[in-house]
PDB file of C-alpha atoms in Angstrom:
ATOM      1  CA  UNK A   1       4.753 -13.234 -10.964  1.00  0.00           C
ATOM      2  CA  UNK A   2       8.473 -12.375 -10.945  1.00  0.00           C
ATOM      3  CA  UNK A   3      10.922 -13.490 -13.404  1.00  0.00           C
ATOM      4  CA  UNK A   4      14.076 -15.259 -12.222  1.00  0.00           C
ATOM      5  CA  UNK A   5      16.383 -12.475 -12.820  1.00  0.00           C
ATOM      6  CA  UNK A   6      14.666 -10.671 -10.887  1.00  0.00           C
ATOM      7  CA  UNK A   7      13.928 -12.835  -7.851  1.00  0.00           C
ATOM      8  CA  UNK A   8      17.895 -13.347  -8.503  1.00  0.00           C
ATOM      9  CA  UNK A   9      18.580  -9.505  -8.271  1.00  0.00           C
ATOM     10  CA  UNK A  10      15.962  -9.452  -5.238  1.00  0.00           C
ATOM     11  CA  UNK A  11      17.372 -12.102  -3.118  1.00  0.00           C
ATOM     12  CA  UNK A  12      20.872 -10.744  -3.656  1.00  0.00           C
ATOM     13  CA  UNK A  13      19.212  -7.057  -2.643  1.00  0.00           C
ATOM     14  CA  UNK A  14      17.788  -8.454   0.588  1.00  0.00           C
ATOM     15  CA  UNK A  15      20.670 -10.377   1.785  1.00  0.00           C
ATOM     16  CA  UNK A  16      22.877  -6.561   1.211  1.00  0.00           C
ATOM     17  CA  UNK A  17      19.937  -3.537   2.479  1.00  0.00           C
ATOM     18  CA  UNK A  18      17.041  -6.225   3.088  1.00  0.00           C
ATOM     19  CA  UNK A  19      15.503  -5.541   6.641  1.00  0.00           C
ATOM     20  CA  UNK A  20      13.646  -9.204   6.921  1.00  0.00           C
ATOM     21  CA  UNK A  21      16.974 -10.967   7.830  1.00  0.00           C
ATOM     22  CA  UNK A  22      17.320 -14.219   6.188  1.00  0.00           C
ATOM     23  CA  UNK A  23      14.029 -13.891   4.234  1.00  0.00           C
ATOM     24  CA  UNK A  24      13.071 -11.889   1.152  1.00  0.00           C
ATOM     25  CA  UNK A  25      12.786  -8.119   1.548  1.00  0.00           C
ATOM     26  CA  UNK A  26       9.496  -7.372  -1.348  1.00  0.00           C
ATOM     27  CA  UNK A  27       9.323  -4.018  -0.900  1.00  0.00           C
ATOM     28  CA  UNK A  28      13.235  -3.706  -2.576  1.00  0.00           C
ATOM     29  CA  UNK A  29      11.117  -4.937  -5.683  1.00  0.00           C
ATOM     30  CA  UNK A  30       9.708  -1.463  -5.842  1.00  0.00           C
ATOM     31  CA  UNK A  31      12.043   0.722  -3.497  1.00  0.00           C
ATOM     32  CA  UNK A  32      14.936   1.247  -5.638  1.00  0.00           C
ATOM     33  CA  UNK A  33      16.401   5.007  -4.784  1.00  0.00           C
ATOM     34  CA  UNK A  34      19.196   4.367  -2.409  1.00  0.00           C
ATOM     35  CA  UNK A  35      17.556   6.508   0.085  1.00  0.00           C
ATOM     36  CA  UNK A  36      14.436   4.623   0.116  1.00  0.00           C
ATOM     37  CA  UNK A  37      16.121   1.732   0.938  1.00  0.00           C
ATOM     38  CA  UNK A  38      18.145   3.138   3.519  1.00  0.00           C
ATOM     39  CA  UNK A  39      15.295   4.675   5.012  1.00  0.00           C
ATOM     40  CA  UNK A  40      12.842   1.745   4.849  1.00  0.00           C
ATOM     41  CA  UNK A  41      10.546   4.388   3.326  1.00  0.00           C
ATOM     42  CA  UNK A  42       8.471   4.901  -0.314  1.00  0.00           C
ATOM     43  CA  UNK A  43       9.471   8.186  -2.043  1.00  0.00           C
ATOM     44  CA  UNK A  44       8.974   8.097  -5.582  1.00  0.00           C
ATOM     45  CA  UNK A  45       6.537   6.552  -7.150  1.00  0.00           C
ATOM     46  CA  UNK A  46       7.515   3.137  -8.823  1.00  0.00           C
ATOM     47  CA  UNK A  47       5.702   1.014 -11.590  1.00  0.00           C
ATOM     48  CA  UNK A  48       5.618  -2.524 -11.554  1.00  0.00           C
ATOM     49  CA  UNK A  49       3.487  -4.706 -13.929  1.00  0.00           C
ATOM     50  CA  UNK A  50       1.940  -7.949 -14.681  1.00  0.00           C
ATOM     51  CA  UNK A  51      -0.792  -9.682 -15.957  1.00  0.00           C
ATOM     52  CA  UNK A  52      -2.845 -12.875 -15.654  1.00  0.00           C
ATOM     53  CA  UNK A  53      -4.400 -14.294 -18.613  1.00  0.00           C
ATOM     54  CA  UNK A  54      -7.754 -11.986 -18.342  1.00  0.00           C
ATOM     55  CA  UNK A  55      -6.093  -8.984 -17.169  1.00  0.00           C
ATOM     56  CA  UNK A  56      -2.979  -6.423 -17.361  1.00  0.00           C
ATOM     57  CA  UNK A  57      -1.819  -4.686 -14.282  1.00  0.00           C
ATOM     58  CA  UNK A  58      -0.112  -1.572 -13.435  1.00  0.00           C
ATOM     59  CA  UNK A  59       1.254  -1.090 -10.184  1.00  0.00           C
ATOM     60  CA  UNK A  60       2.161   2.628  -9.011  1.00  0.00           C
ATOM     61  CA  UNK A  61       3.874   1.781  -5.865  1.00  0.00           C
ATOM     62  CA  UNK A  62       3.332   5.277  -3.770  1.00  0.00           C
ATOM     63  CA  UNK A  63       4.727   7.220  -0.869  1.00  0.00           C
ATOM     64  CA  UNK A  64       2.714   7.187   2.246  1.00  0.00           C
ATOM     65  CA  UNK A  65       4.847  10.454   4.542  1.00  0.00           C
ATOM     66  CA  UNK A  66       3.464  13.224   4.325  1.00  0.00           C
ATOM     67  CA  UNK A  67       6.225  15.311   2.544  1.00  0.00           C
ATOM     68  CA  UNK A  68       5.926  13.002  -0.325  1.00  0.00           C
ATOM     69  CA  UNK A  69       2.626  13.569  -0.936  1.00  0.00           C
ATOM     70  CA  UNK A  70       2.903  15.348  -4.299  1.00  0.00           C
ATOM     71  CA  UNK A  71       4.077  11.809  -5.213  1.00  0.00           C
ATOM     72  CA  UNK A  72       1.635   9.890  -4.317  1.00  0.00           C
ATOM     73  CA  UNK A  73      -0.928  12.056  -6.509  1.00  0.00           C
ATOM     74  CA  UNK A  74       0.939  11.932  -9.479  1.00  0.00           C
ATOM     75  CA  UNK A  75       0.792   8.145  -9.059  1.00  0.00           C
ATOM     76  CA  UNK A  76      -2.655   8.078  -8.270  1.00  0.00           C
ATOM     77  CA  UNK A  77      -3.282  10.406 -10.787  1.00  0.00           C
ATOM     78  CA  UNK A  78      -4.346   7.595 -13.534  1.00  0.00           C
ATOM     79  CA  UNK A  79      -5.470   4.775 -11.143  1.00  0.00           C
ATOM     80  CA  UNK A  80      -8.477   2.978 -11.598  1.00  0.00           C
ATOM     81  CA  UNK A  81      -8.423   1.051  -7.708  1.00  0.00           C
ATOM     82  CA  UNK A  82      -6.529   2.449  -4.829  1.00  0.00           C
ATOM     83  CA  UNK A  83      -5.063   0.807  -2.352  1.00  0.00           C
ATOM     84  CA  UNK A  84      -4.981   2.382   1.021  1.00  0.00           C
ATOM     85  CA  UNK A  85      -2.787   1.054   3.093  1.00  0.00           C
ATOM     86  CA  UNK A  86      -3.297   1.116   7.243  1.00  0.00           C
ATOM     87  CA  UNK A  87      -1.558  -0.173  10.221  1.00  0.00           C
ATOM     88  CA  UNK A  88      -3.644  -2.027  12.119  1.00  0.00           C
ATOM     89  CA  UNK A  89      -1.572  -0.666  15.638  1.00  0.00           C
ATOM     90  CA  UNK A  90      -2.513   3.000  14.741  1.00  0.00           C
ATOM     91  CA  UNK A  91      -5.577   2.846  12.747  1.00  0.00           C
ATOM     92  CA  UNK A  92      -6.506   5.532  10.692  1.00  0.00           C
ATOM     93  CA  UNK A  93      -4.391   8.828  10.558  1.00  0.00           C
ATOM     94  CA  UNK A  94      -4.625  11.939   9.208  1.00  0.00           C
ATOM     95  CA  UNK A  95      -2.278  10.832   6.380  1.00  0.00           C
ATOM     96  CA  UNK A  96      -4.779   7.842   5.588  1.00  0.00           C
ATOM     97  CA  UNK A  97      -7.787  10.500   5.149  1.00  0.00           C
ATOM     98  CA  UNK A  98      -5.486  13.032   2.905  1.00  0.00           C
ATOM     99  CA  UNK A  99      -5.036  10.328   0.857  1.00  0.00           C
ATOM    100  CA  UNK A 100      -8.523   9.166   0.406  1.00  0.00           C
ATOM    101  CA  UNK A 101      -9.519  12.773   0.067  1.00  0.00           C
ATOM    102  CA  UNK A 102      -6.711  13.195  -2.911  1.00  0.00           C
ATOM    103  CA  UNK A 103      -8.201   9.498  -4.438  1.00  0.00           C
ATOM    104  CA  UNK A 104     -11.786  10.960  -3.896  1.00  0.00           C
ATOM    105  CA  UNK A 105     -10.546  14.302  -5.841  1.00  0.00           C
ATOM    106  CA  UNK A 106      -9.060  12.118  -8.930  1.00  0.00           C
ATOM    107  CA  UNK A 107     -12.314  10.366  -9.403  1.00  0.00           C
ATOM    108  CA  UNK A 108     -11.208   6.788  -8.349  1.00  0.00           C
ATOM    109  CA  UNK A 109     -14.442   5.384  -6.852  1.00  0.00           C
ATOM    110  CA  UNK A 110     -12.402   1.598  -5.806  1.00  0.00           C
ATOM    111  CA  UNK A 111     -11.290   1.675  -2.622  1.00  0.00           C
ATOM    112  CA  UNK A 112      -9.326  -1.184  -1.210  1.00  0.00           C
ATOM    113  CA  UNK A 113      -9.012  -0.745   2.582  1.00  0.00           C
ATOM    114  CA  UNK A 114      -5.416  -2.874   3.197  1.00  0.00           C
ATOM    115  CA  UNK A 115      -5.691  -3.032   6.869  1.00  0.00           C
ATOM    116  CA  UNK A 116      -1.988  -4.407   7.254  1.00  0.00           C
ATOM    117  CA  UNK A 117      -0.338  -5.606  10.365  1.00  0.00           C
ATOM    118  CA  UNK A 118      -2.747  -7.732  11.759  1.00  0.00           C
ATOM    119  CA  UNK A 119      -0.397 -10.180  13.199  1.00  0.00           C
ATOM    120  CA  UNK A 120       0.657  -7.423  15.566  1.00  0.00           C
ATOM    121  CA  UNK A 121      -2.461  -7.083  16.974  1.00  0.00           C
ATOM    122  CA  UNK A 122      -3.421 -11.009  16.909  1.00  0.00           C
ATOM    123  CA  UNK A 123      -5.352 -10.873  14.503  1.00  0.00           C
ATOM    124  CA  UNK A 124      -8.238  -9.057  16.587  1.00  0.00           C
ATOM    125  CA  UNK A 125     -11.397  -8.473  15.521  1.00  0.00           C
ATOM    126  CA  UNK A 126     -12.663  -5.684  17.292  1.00  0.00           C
ATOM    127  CA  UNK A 127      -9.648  -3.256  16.226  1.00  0.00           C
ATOM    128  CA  UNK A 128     -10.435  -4.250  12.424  1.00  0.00           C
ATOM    129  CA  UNK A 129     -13.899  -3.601  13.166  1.00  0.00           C
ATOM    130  CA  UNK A 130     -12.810  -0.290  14.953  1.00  0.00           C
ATOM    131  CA  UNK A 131     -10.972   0.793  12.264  1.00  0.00           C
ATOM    132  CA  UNK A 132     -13.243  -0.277   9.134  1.00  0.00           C
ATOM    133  CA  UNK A 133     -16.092   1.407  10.793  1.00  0.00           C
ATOM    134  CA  UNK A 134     -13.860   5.088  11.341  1.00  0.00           C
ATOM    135  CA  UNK A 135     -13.061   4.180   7.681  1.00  0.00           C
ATOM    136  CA  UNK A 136     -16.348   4.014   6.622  1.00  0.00           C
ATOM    137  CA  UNK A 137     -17.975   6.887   8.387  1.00  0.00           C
ATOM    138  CA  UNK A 138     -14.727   9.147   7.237  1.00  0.00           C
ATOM    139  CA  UNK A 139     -15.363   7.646   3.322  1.00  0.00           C
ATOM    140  CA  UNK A 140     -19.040   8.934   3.189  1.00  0.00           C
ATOM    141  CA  UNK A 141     -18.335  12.304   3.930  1.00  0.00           C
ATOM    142  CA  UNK A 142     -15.931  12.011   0.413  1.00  0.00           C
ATOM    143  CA  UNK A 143     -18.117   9.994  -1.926  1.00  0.00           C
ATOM    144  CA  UNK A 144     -21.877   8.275  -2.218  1.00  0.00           C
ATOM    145  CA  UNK A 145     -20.986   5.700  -4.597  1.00  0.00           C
ATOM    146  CA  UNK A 146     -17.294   4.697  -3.203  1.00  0.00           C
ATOM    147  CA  UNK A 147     -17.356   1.268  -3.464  1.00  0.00           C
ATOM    148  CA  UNK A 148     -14.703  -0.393  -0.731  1.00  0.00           C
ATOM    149  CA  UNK A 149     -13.294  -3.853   0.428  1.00  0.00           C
ATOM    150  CA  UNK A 150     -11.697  -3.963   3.603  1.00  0.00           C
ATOM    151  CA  UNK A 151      -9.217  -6.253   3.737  1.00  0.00           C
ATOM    152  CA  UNK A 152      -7.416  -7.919   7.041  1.00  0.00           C
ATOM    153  CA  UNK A 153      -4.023  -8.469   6.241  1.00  0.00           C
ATOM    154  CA  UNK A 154      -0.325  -9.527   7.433  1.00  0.00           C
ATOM    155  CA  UNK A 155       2.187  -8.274   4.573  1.00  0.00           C
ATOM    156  CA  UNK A 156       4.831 -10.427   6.195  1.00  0.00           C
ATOM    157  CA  UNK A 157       2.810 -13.702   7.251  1.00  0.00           C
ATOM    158  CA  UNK A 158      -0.073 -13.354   4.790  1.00  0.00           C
TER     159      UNK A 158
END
């Protein structure tokens, strides 16, 4: 859910530093240094939250380069489920298992495998496959009781 003023604030963002032309730019909801938005890049670590009528949410939106590591720790550093974010064209990097190493370190057994950009590689099922599997044979060498959910996923078609 976003409140109106800040849907407002958010479309007026994306039509000034957005990078999805005429459509909403989501990630400005969280990327609010000047440099991250120059850079299309995460560097701090930004809190969003809401809640559904069960549940309260925090989000700690992270970094993902590797020089901002240190801030995606500190972010992590009171999660209960991590997301884990992975381009579907590269598969999983060395960044991806630093960061799953780090989540495995701060005891967060919930893994959700967010195997973005699948539109890019129509939608194929053997590189989701491929890259689940890698996951999955990198994740037991962390953890016995990780418990993950790969997810196929298209951040800008859904």
């Amino acid at each position: 859910m976003i409140f109106e003023d800040q849907l407002a604030s958010l479309e007026s963002d994306s039509k000034k530093v957005g990078t999805q032309g005429e459509n909403i730019d989501f990630a400005l909801l969280v990327d609010g240094l000047t440099a991250e938005r120059e850079q299309g890049i995460t560097i701090d670590v930004a809190y969003r939250f809401f809640a559904t009528d069960k549940r309260k949410f925090i989000v700690a939106d992270t970094p993902g380069h590797e020089q901002y590591t240190r801030n995606m720790a500190t972010g992590a550093s009171t999660a209960d489920v991590a997301i884990l974010m992975v381009d579907a064209r590269k598969g999983i990097l060395t960044q991806t298992r630093r960061h799953s190493f780090i989540t495995s370190l701060l005891g967060i057994r919930k893994v959700v495998l967010a195997i973005n950009k699948m539109d890019l590689i129509n939608y194929s099922q053997q590189a989701y496959d491929d890259i689940v599997d890698d996951f999955y044979a990198f994740a037991d060498e962390l953890a016995t009781d990780l418990e993950i959910q790969p997810i196929p996923m298209s951040a800008l078609e859904a």
